[in-house]
Short mmCIF file of C-alpha atoms in Angstrom, two decimals:
data_model
loop_
_atom_site.label_atom_id
_atom_site.label_comp_id
_atom_site.label_asym_id
_atom_site.label_seq_id
_atom_site.Cartn_x
_atom_site.Cartn_y
_atom_site.Cartn_z
CA MET S 19 79.14 93.75 56.19
CA PHE S 20 77.45 89.75 55.13
CA SER S 21 75.51 91.00 52.16
CA LYS S 22 72.47 88.96 50.66
CA LYS S 23 74.33 89.17 47.21
CA MET S 24 77.88 87.95 48.67
CA ASN S 25 75.73 84.98 50.98
CA LYS S 26 74.06 83.45 47.07
CA ALA S 27 77.94 83.96 45.85
CA LEU S 28 79.40 82.89 48.07
CA LEU S 29 77.51 79.14 48.64
CA SER S 30 77.12 78.82 45.27
CA ALA S 31 81.13 78.68 45.26
CA VAL S 32 81.25 75.99 48.33
CA LEU S 33 78.29 74.08 46.48
CA GLY S 34 79.80 73.75 42.83
CA THR S 35 82.75 72.43 44.81
CA VAL S 36 83.33 68.21 43.76
CA LEU S 37 83.21 66.67 47.61
CA LEU S 38 85.05 63.30 47.12
CA VAL S 39 84.34 60.20 49.54
CA THR S 40 87.46 58.42 49.38
CA GLY S 41 90.08 58.83 50.98
CA CYS S 42 93.46 58.57 50.88
CA GLY S 43 95.65 55.62 51.20
CA GLY S 44 94.23 52.90 49.83
CA ASN S 45 91.52 53.76 52.86
CA SER S 46 88.24 53.36 51.45
CA ALA S 47 85.13 55.34 52.59
CA PRO S 48 82.61 52.72 54.84
CA SER S 49 79.25 53.09 54.49
CA ASP S 50 77.54 55.67 56.24
CA ASN S 51 75.34 54.55 59.67
CA ASN S 52 73.04 56.83 62.08
CA ASN S 53 74.63 53.56 64.61
CA GLY S 54 78.09 55.06 64.35
CA GLY S 55 79.05 51.07 63.99
CA ALA S 56 81.64 51.16 66.69
CA ALA S 57 83.61 47.73 66.85
CA ALA S 58 82.80 45.29 69.67
CA PRO S 59 85.46 45.65 72.08
CA ALA S 60 88.39 43.71 71.74
CA PRO S 61 89.43 41.12 73.92
CA SER S 62 92.08 41.86 76.47
CA ASP S 63 94.65 39.80 75.08
CA GLU S 64 94.76 41.88 72.04
CA LYS S 65 96.69 43.88 71.17
CA LYS S 66 95.23 48.19 71.79
CA VAL S 67 96.30 49.52 68.23
CA LEU S 68 95.37 53.95 68.20
CA ASN S 69 94.47 54.63 64.73
CA ILE S 70 95.27 58.68 63.94
CA GLY S 71 93.20 60.65 60.90
CA LEU S 72 95.75 63.10 59.64
CA LYS S 73 94.17 66.33 57.28
CA ALA S 74 98.06 65.69 54.90
CA ASP S 75 100.65 63.13 54.42
CA PRO S 76 103.63 64.07 56.94
CA PRO S 77 106.84 65.19 54.78
CA SER S 78 109.53 64.46 57.46
CA MET S 79 110.52 62.48 59.91
CA ASP S 80 113.00 65.13 60.81
CA PRO S 81 112.71 67.61 63.03
CA THR S 82 115.44 69.37 62.24
CA ILE S 83 113.90 69.80 59.01
CA SER S 84 110.69 69.99 59.09
CA THR S 85 107.51 73.23 58.88
CA SER S 86 104.91 70.18 59.06
CA LEU S 87 102.71 70.60 61.25
CA TYR S 88 101.43 67.15 60.16
CA ASP S 89 104.92 66.00 60.77
CA ARG S 90 104.07 67.30 64.55
CA GLN S 91 101.22 65.49 65.45
CA VAL S 92 103.69 62.47 65.25
CA TYR S 93 106.74 63.75 66.79
CA ALA S 94 104.61 64.57 69.75
CA SER S 95 104.48 60.35 69.92
CA LEU S 96 108.28 60.17 68.39
CA TYR S 97 110.41 62.72 70.71
CA ASP S 98 109.88 64.00 73.62
CA LYS S 99 111.52 68.27 74.15
CA LEU S 100 113.44 69.31 76.50
CA PHE S 101 110.68 71.63 77.46
CA ASP S 102 106.81 71.01 76.39
CA ILE S 103 103.38 73.64 76.67
CA SER S 104 101.29 72.15 79.68
CA PRO S 105 96.82 71.77 79.68
CA ASP S 106 96.95 75.61 81.28
CA GLY S 107 99.43 76.93 78.56
CA LYS S 108 102.18 76.99 80.94
CA ILE S 109 105.99 76.15 78.94
CA VAL S 110 107.21 73.62 81.89
CA PRO S 111 110.75 71.03 82.12
CA MET S 112 110.27 68.16 80.28
CA LEU S 113 113.91 66.74 79.85
CA VAL S 114 114.61 68.97 81.97
CA ASP S 115 114.73 68.45 85.27
CA THR S 116 115.61 71.47 86.84
CA TYR S 117 116.76 74.97 85.16
CA GLU S 118 118.14 78.77 85.98
CA VAL S 119 118.42 81.73 83.85
CA SER S 120 121.05 84.20 84.86
CA PRO S 121 119.81 88.13 86.07
CA ASP S 122 120.86 89.03 82.65
CA GLY S 123 118.89 86.68 80.29
CA LYS S 124 121.68 85.57 78.60
CA THR S 125 122.53 81.98 80.44
CA TYR S 126 120.51 78.73 80.58
CA THR S 127 121.63 76.46 82.56
CA PHE S 128 119.82 72.18 82.33
CA LYS S 129 120.06 70.41 85.07
CA LEU S 130 118.55 66.45 82.89
CA LYS S 131 116.47 64.25 83.55
CA THR S 132 118.80 61.72 83.84
CA GLY S 133 118.11 57.27 83.38
CA ILE S 134 117.13 58.45 79.94
CA LYS S 135 117.24 55.83 76.57
CA PHE S 136 116.56 56.73 73.42
CA HIS S 137 115.20 53.78 71.06
CA ASP S 138 118.48 52.71 70.14
CA GLY S 139 119.58 51.85 74.00
CA THR S 140 121.53 54.92 73.76
CA ASP S 141 121.84 57.11 76.66
CA PHE S 142 120.73 60.99 76.32
CA ASN S 143 122.89 63.76 78.77
CA ALA S 144 124.20 66.02 77.82
CA GLU S 145 126.81 66.15 74.82
CA ALA S 146 123.35 64.08 73.72
CA VAL S 147 121.88 67.90 74.37
CA LYS S 148 125.12 69.49 72.84
CA PHE S 149 125.09 67.59 69.25
CA ASN S 150 120.73 68.40 68.72
CA PHE S 151 122.00 71.79 69.24
CA ASP S 152 125.04 71.75 66.97
CA ARG S 153 123.05 70.00 64.01
CA ASN S 154 119.99 72.13 64.70
CA MET S 155 122.12 75.49 63.82
CA THR S 156 124.73 73.86 61.46
CA THR S 157 123.26 71.44 59.06
CA GLU S 158 122.36 72.33 55.92
CA LYS S 159 118.65 71.93 55.45
CA SER S 160 118.09 72.85 59.20
CA LYS S 161 114.84 74.91 59.41
CA ARG S 162 115.90 75.33 63.75
CA LYS S 163 118.54 77.52 63.23
CA GLY S 164 115.87 81.18 63.22
CA ASP S 165 114.64 79.30 66.83
CA LEU S 166 118.67 79.57 67.68
CA LYS S 167 119.61 82.61 65.68
CA PHE S 168 121.02 83.79 69.48
CA VAL S 169 122.54 80.99 71.02
CA GLU S 170 125.91 81.97 70.81
CA SER S 171 127.62 77.93 72.60
CA VAL S 172 125.73 74.89 74.86
CA SER S 173 128.21 73.37 76.56
CA VAL S 174 129.14 70.84 79.39
CA VAL S 175 128.99 71.25 82.51
CA ASP S 176 129.31 67.38 83.49
CA ASN S 177 126.47 64.45 82.36
CA ASP S 178 124.12 65.41 83.53
CA THR S 179 124.92 69.65 83.32
CA VAL S 180 124.87 71.85 79.72
CA THR S 181 124.68 76.04 80.02
CA VAL S 182 123.59 77.31 76.29
CA GLN S 183 125.20 80.61 76.29
CA LEU S 184 123.16 83.34 73.86
CA THR S 185 124.30 86.36 72.85
CA GLU S 186 121.90 88.78 73.47
CA PRO S 187 118.21 87.99 76.04
CA PHE S 188 116.25 86.42 73.53
CA ALA S 189 112.51 86.11 75.57
CA PRO S 190 111.23 83.20 73.78
CA PHE S 191 113.92 80.87 74.10
CA LEU S 192 112.61 78.75 76.70
CA SER S 193 109.05 78.63 74.58
CA VAL S 194 112.09 77.89 71.23
CA LEU S 195 112.16 75.11 73.23
CA THR S 196 108.78 73.28 73.37
CA ASP S 197 108.84 72.81 69.34
CA ARG S 198 111.56 71.01 67.30
CA ALA S 199 114.42 72.87 68.18
CA GLY S 200 113.84 71.08 71.59
CA MET S 201 113.31 67.62 70.42
CA MET S 202 116.28 65.39 71.09
CA VAL S 203 116.84 63.18 68.48
CA SER S 204 120.03 59.70 69.34
CA PRO S 205 122.76 60.92 68.15
CA THR S 206 124.26 57.75 67.38
CA ALA S 207 121.53 57.13 64.67
CA ALA S 208 121.20 60.64 63.90
CA LYS S 209 125.84 60.30 63.27
CA GLU S 210 124.56 56.38 60.86
CA LYS S 211 121.92 58.02 59.05
CA GLY S 212 123.03 61.37 57.68
CA ASP S 213 120.26 63.03 55.59
CA ASP S 214 118.69 58.93 55.85
CA PHE S 215 117.46 60.02 59.44
CA LEU S 216 114.09 60.55 58.50
CA ASN S 217 113.66 57.73 57.26
CA ALA S 218 114.53 56.26 60.20
CA PRO S 219 114.45 58.40 63.10
CA VAL S 220 115.34 57.68 66.20
CA GLY S 221 114.13 59.68 69.83
CA THR S 222 113.24 58.78 73.70
CA GLY S 223 109.61 59.67 73.00
CA PRO S 224 106.72 57.25 74.83
CA PHE S 225 107.00 55.06 70.97
CA VAL S 226 108.74 53.68 68.25
CA PHE S 227 109.41 54.20 64.52
CA VAL S 228 108.17 51.32 62.40
CA LYS S 229 107.84 52.42 58.70
CA GLN S 230 105.74 55.30 56.81
CA VAL S 231 104.84 54.24 53.88
CA LYS S 232 104.42 58.00 52.00
CA GLY S 233 101.20 59.34 51.00
CA ASP S 234 99.16 55.87 53.36
CA SER S 235 100.93 56.59 56.70
CA VAL S 236 103.33 55.88 59.58
CA SER S 237 103.53 53.31 62.02
CA LEU S 238 105.40 52.64 65.63
CA LYS S 239 105.31 50.30 67.92
CA LYS S 240 104.96 51.39 72.08
CA ASN S 241 108.64 51.89 73.35
CA GLU S 242 108.94 49.25 75.97
CA ASN S 243 111.04 51.25 78.13
CA TYR S 244 109.73 55.05 78.28
CA TRP S 245 111.10 57.11 81.16
CA ASN S 246 107.66 59.30 81.43
CA GLY S 247 104.89 56.37 83.67
CA GLU S 248 103.88 52.85 81.26
CA VAL S 249 102.84 53.34 78.27
CA LYS S 250 99.29 51.37 77.58
CA LEU S 251 98.58 51.31 73.61
CA ASP S 252 100.09 48.57 72.17
CA GLU S 253 100.19 50.17 68.09
CA VAL S 254 100.16 54.32 67.25
CA ASN S 255 98.82 55.15 63.69
CA TYR S 256 98.90 57.81 61.44
CA LYS S 257 96.75 57.36 59.00
CA VAL S 258 96.44 60.47 55.80
CA PHE S 259 92.58 61.48 54.49
CA THR S 260 92.31 64.50 52.16
CA ASN S 261 89.29 63.94 52.73
CA GLY S 262 87.21 65.29 55.08
CA THR S 263 84.13 63.58 54.77
CA ALA S 264 85.52 60.25 54.19
CA LYS S 265 88.21 61.20 57.73
CA VAL S 266 84.80 61.16 59.47
CA GLN S 267 83.30 58.38 58.15
CA ASN S 268 86.20 56.08 59.67
CA LEU S 269 85.71 57.58 62.33
CA ARG S 270 82.46 57.06 62.83
CA SER S 271 82.53 52.67 62.26
CA GLY S 272 85.42 52.39 65.03
CA MET S 273 88.23 52.15 61.68
CA LEU S 274 90.34 55.55 63.51
CA ASP S 275 89.58 56.60 67.24
CA ILE S 276 90.40 60.22 66.63
CA ILE S 277 91.00 62.11 63.58
CA ASP S 278 92.78 65.55 63.82
CA ASP S 279 91.16 68.36 62.15
CA THR S 280 86.93 67.78 62.10
CA PRO S 281 85.04 69.61 59.36
CA THR S 282 82.64 71.99 59.76
CA LYS S 283 80.14 70.51 58.39
CA GLU S 284 80.94 67.18 59.85
CA ILE S 285 80.77 68.50 63.19
CA PRO S 286 76.62 67.85 63.25
CA ALA S 287 77.53 64.00 62.41
CA VAL S 288 80.42 63.63 65.36
CA GLU S 289 78.37 65.37 67.91
CA GLY S 290 75.50 63.36 66.49
CA ASP S 291 77.51 59.99 67.40
CA SER S 292 76.43 57.87 70.61
CA ASN S 293 80.17 56.73 70.04
CA LEU S 294 81.62 59.70 69.18
CA GLN S 295 83.16 63.48 70.83
CA LEU S 296 84.37 66.12 70.34
CA ILE S 297 86.45 68.06 71.58
CA ALA S 298 85.77 72.00 70.10
CA GLU S 299 89.36 75.37 71.38
CA SER S 300 90.22 77.98 69.93
CA GLY S 301 93.91 77.76 68.56
CA MET S 302 96.65 79.30 68.04
CA GLY S 303 97.72 79.02 64.73
CA HIS S 304 95.56 81.19 61.71
CA GLN S 305 95.14 80.13 57.74
CA GLY S 306 95.99 82.61 55.14
CA LEU S 307 97.72 83.55 51.35
CA HIS S 308 101.56 84.13 51.19
CA LEU S 309 101.71 86.12 48.27
CA ASN S 310 105.96 86.17 46.65
CA ASN S 311 106.86 88.87 47.32
CA SER S 312 109.70 88.74 44.68
CA ALA S 313 107.30 87.64 41.17
CA ALA S 314 105.25 89.75 39.43
CA PRO S 315 102.56 90.67 40.39
CA PHE S 316 102.47 90.60 44.18
CA ASP S 317 106.74 92.66 44.36
CA ASN S 318 103.33 95.07 43.72
CA LYS S 319 102.57 95.94 47.68
CA TYR S 320 99.72 97.84 46.09
CA LEU S 321 98.81 94.73 44.19
CA ARG S 322 98.61 92.48 46.90
CA ALA S 323 96.93 95.39 49.17
CA ALA S 324 94.79 95.23 46.52
CA VAL S 325 93.48 91.42 47.13
CA ASP S 326 94.01 91.61 50.87
CA ARG S 327 91.22 94.17 50.90
CA ALA S 328 89.10 92.69 48.11
CA ILE S 329 88.77 89.10 50.62
CA ASP S 330 85.54 89.29 53.24
CA ARG S 331 87.11 87.45 55.67
CA GLU S 332 83.57 87.45 58.39
CA ALA S 333 81.98 86.22 54.65
CA LEU S 334 83.99 83.43 54.53
CA VAL S 335 84.28 82.24 57.97
CA LYS S 336 80.81 82.30 58.23
CA VAL S 337 80.15 80.31 55.44
CA LEU S 338 82.64 77.99 55.77
CA PHE S 339 83.54 77.08 59.14
CA ASN S 340 79.24 78.25 61.15
CA GLY S 341 81.60 80.02 63.56
CA TYR S 342 83.71 77.41 64.47
CA ALA S 343 86.90 80.02 63.49
CA ALA S 344 87.48 83.59 63.99
CA PRO S 345 88.58 86.01 61.30
CA ALA S 346 91.90 86.88 61.08
CA ARG S 347 94.27 90.02 59.57
CA THR S 348 97.47 88.99 62.37
CA ALA S 349 99.05 86.60 63.40
CA PHE S 350 98.08 86.47 66.77
CA ALA S 351 95.07 84.52 67.82
CA LYS S 352 92.76 85.51 70.86
CA GLY S 353 94.75 84.91 74.01
CA ASN S 354 97.96 85.37 73.05
CA LEU S 355 100.54 87.53 74.27
CA ALA S 356 100.98 90.41 71.11
CA TYR S 357 96.87 89.59 70.22
CA ASN S 358 94.96 92.66 69.75
CA GLU S 359 92.05 93.56 69.51
CA GLU S 360 91.04 96.14 67.13
CA LEU S 361 94.04 96.15 64.99
CA ASN S 362 92.16 92.21 64.42
CA LYS S 363 89.15 93.38 63.26
CA PRO S 364 87.94 92.21 59.57
CA VAL S 365 87.33 95.50 57.27
CA ALA S 366 84.55 95.03 54.43
CA PRO S 367 85.36 95.43 51.32
CA ASN S 368 85.46 99.00 49.79
CA ALA S 369 85.32 98.53 46.42
CA ASP S 370 86.72 102.42 45.41
CA GLU S 371 89.58 101.69 47.79
CA ILE S 372 90.09 98.23 45.47
CA LYS S 373 89.99 100.10 42.50
CA GLU S 374 92.77 102.07 43.65
CA LEU S 375 94.79 100.68 44.69
CA LEU S 376 94.54 98.22 41.08
CA ALA S 377 95.44 101.65 39.40
CA LYS S 378 98.14 102.73 41.90
CA GLY S 379 99.52 99.40 41.24
CA GLY S 380 99.83 100.01 37.20
CA LYS S 381 96.89 97.01 36.49
CA PRO S 382 93.32 99.66 37.16
CA ASN S 383 91.56 97.25 34.81
CA GLY S 384 92.51 93.59 37.53
CA PHE S 385 95.22 91.37 36.88
CA GLU S 386 94.96 87.16 37.98
CA PHE S 387 97.26 84.89 39.33
CA LYS S 388 97.98 81.74 40.67
CA LEU S 389 96.82 80.69 43.77
CA LEU S 390 98.07 76.66 44.74
CA ILE S 391 95.87 75.02 47.48
CA SER S 392 96.72 71.08 48.70
CA THR S 393 94.16 68.61 47.27
CA SER S 394 91.19 67.94 50.37
CA PRO S 395 87.65 68.83 48.81
CA GLU S 396 87.66 72.15 52.40
CA ASN S 397 90.72 73.08 51.00
CA GLU S 398 89.13 73.42 47.55
CA GLN S 399 86.26 74.81 48.86
CA LEU S 400 87.83 78.02 50.29
CA GLY S 401 89.82 78.79 47.05
CA ALA S 402 86.35 78.83 45.38
CA VAL S 403 85.70 81.42 47.79
CA LEU S 404 88.38 83.33 47.85
CA GLN S 405 88.75 83.21 43.99
CA ASN S 406 84.91 83.75 43.58
CA MET S 407 85.18 87.49 46.49
CA LEU S 408 87.93 88.11 44.80
CA LYS S 409 86.89 88.40 40.49
CA GLN S 410 83.96 90.61 41.37
CA HIS S 411 86.88 93.37 41.83
CA ASN S 412 88.12 92.21 38.20
CA ILE S 413 91.43 90.06 40.62
CA ASN S 414 91.50 86.94 38.36
CA VAL S 415 92.75 83.07 40.81
CA VAL S 416 93.73 81.13 38.96
CA LEU S 417 93.81 77.84 41.74
CA GLU S 418 96.02 75.39 41.17
CA LYS S 419 96.03 72.13 43.02
CA VAL S 420 98.65 70.54 44.18
CA GLU S 421 99.86 67.77 47.33
CA TYR S 422 100.87 68.69 50.71
CA GLY S 423 103.90 67.95 50.39
CA GLN S 424 105.03 69.79 46.97
CA MET S 425 103.19 72.97 48.15
CA LEU S 426 105.90 72.71 50.44
CA GLU S 427 109.01 72.13 47.57
CA ALA S 428 107.34 75.45 46.10
CA GLY S 429 107.53 77.66 49.19
CA SER S 430 110.87 76.72 49.56
CA LYS S 431 111.92 77.26 46.23
CA GLY S 432 110.06 80.41 45.93
CA ASP S 433 107.96 78.47 43.13
CA PHE S 434 104.78 79.47 42.74
CA GLN S 435 102.28 83.52 42.75
CA ALA S 436 100.36 82.99 46.24
CA MET S 437 99.68 79.81 48.12
CA GLN S 438 97.29 78.95 50.61
CA LEU S 439 99.01 77.72 53.97
CA GLY S 440 98.37 77.79 57.44
CA TRP S 441 100.16 78.00 61.19
CA SER S 442 99.08 76.06 63.90
CA GLY S 443 100.50 78.95 65.77
CA ARG S 444 103.18 78.89 69.20
CA GLN S 445 102.60 79.65 72.37
CA ASP S 446 105.24 83.16 72.35
CA PRO S 447 104.45 85.65 69.13
CA ASP S 448 107.70 85.48 68.34
CA GLY S 449 106.82 82.32 67.23
CA ASN S 450 103.92 83.23 64.86
CA VAL S 451 105.95 85.73 62.50
CA HIS S 452 109.68 85.73 63.38
CA ASP S 453 109.81 82.48 60.98
CA PHE S 454 107.20 83.81 58.51
CA VAL S 455 108.55 87.74 58.09
CA VAL S 456 112.25 88.28 58.89
CA THR S 457 114.11 88.10 55.99
CA GLY S 458 116.08 84.99 54.22
CA ASN S 459 114.49 82.30 57.24
CA GLY S 460 113.48 79.08 56.36
CA ASN S 461 109.47 79.41 56.83
CA ASN S 462 109.93 83.06 54.78
CA TYR S 463 107.76 81.42 51.74
CA GLY S 464 106.81 85.15 50.29
CA ARG S 465 109.80 86.17 50.17
CA ILE S 466 109.60 89.23 52.90
CA SER S 467 111.95 91.76 52.90
CA VAL S 468 110.65 94.73 54.94
CA PRO S 469 113.96 96.13 57.04
CA GLN S 470 111.04 98.14 60.06
CA LEU S 471 109.78 94.60 60.35
CA ASP S 472 112.96 92.54 60.62
CA GLU S 473 114.30 95.71 63.06
CA LEU S 474 110.30 95.56 64.59
CA ILE S 475 110.24 91.77 65.41
CA LEU S 476 114.14 91.74 66.95
CA LYS S 477 113.85 94.11 68.85
CA ALA S 478 110.85 92.03 70.66
CA ARG S 479 113.12 88.71 70.36
CA SER S 480 115.38 90.81 73.06
CA GLU S 481 113.07 92.96 74.85
CA GLN S 482 112.11 90.77 79.11
CA ASP S 483 109.08 93.59 79.27
CA GLU S 484 105.72 92.01 78.44
CA SER S 485 103.80 95.45 77.86
CA LYS S 486 106.94 96.73 75.62
CA ARG S 487 107.21 94.11 74.05
CA LYS S 488 103.15 93.68 73.68
CA ALA S 489 103.64 97.70 72.57
CA LEU S 490 106.67 96.07 70.33
CA TYR S 491 103.49 94.12 67.68
CA ASP S 492 101.45 96.33 67.78
CA GLU S 493 103.83 97.96 65.56
CA VAL S 494 104.78 94.90 63.36
CA ILE S 495 101.06 94.65 63.31
CA LYS S 496 101.06 97.65 61.92
CA VAL S 497 103.91 97.73 59.16
CA SER S 498 103.00 93.89 57.64
CA GLN S 499 98.92 95.42 57.41
CA ASP S 500 100.57 98.66 55.40
CA GLU S 501 103.26 96.17 53.33
CA ALA S 502 100.36 93.65 52.91
CA VAL S 503 102.69 91.61 53.00
CA TYR S 504 100.48 88.43 53.62
CA ALA S 505 97.33 88.04 53.42
CA TYR S 506 95.97 86.37 56.33
CA LEU S 507 92.10 84.73 56.51
CA TYR S 508 91.48 83.40 59.73
CA HIS S 509 91.98 81.74 63.11
CA GLN S 510 91.23 78.24 63.12
CA TYR S 511 89.53 76.37 65.25
CA VAL S 512 91.56 72.82 67.70
CA LEU S 513 88.34 70.33 66.05
CA ILE S 514 89.64 66.65 67.37
CA GLY S 515 87.21 63.47 66.98
CA MET S 516 87.40 61.09 69.48
CA ASN S 517 85.96 57.18 69.61
CA LYS S 518 85.25 57.32 73.30
CA LYS S 519 86.25 54.08 73.53
CA VAL S 520 90.52 56.38 73.74
CA THR S 521 90.32 57.52 77.50
CA GLY S 522 93.76 59.77 79.34
CA PHE S 523 92.96 62.54 76.95
CA THR S 524 94.35 66.32 78.22
CA TYR S 525 94.09 69.09 75.92
CA VAL S 526 97.40 71.36 75.87
CA PRO S 527 96.79 74.70 73.65
CA ASP S 528 99.06 73.64 70.50
CA GLY S 529 96.43 71.47 69.27
CA LEU S 530 99.10 68.71 69.52
CA ILE S 531 97.57 65.18 70.28
CA ARG S 532 100.21 63.55 73.26
CA THR S 533 99.31 59.38 72.96
CA ALA S 534 100.99 58.18 75.86
CA THR S 535 98.50 58.94 78.50
CA LEU S 536 95.74 57.14 76.28
CA ASP S 537 94.62 53.78 76.53
CA LYS S 538 91.55 52.12 74.81
CA GLN S 539 88.81 50.51 76.52
#
């Protein structure tokens, strides 16, 4: 239950957090005003420039090595994929024209769309598709190896036809190709640039890379030869604002046209501005705590469980998000095949249970750990609330603020005790657990290694029957909760703020802002 005592303590933690009012990357926040300060319409002969505000700096422009949602927001303009997700959440062909799957589920034949060019003028064809599969599977730093684990071979049948042979049936295969594993980069550019491709990316998308100023912005220009209809905008700029209040103020002033993640406390300002609209949809992702299972103190499952049980998720969501999030105890949001309402129900902290767990973990008097959090005020508030909750059970949390890119680096190296990171979510259940939980995978920052979990997740990957897959994921949830491998916090909502002068927007459940159809009046 959300007690008055807890309510007061949590609100004190939130209100005690310092809120900055400036954006990152040299963008000063304009003063607030009641009218939103929207600029007058641009003359028709001026360029149509769309400015999108992002919560964090995109670390990499190379989809093979990317692990960031903020990369993916830019990729939605730079790269096309073999498959995409439709507004109703279904998988649909994109660069693929038609496809066939063999009765045994192990052979996929893709007939490709023709006449498509990469931004460097080279052809998109079957050889390019094979190159991209091979690159994703063999590049040393590739984060796509887990996605394509069951790919045995890729064969070019003719200029427009590719056959992919799997070692065994893999139910999420097409879903995987709606994300970074299905994004097509120019083979010519990738070979020429090598490791520097991330600084000079080339795809087939509606916009062409111009430059990236780290910590500030990514600039793109119109692809004059886009294959999938005329692009109406001349330029798209992604601007970094780690401070949500500053980002909303820039949206209201007209300096930004769209923002990716509207802070819940700023929703009244957006909804009250006649020039703006708010797109609020329940998302597929989650936020949580990666606990380093391979290092003290979280190599001890009882101490992991103590932290997990000490978090009052209902209180957290009520205090921080005012209903624009849902408590989470699993990786699967409502609407996902693997969602289990009963197993996802929040459990109120029980002081006696937590004391028992601490005693079993050899820390009857409590313990201390360091939690990495990113530098946005919203995340600092989250950190403060968690710190307050755990302190009530003699668990002392030392907060360390780091830049988003540094957080990912620490995760890759395993150089942390705990860190707060989320996942934007995927349409197939596998995309929400495999890379994070199976031993040795790229996003398994917590160094989780539970043989039973590995077995269940791998079995669910190859199961074609939905009801049987669902039952397997129920077991995945139960084992994950018993081992307390990861502390899920909440399922976030997608909260996109947008100027009403922007037209052509369609919401897609992955939460990515697709710019190919956008226009600006």
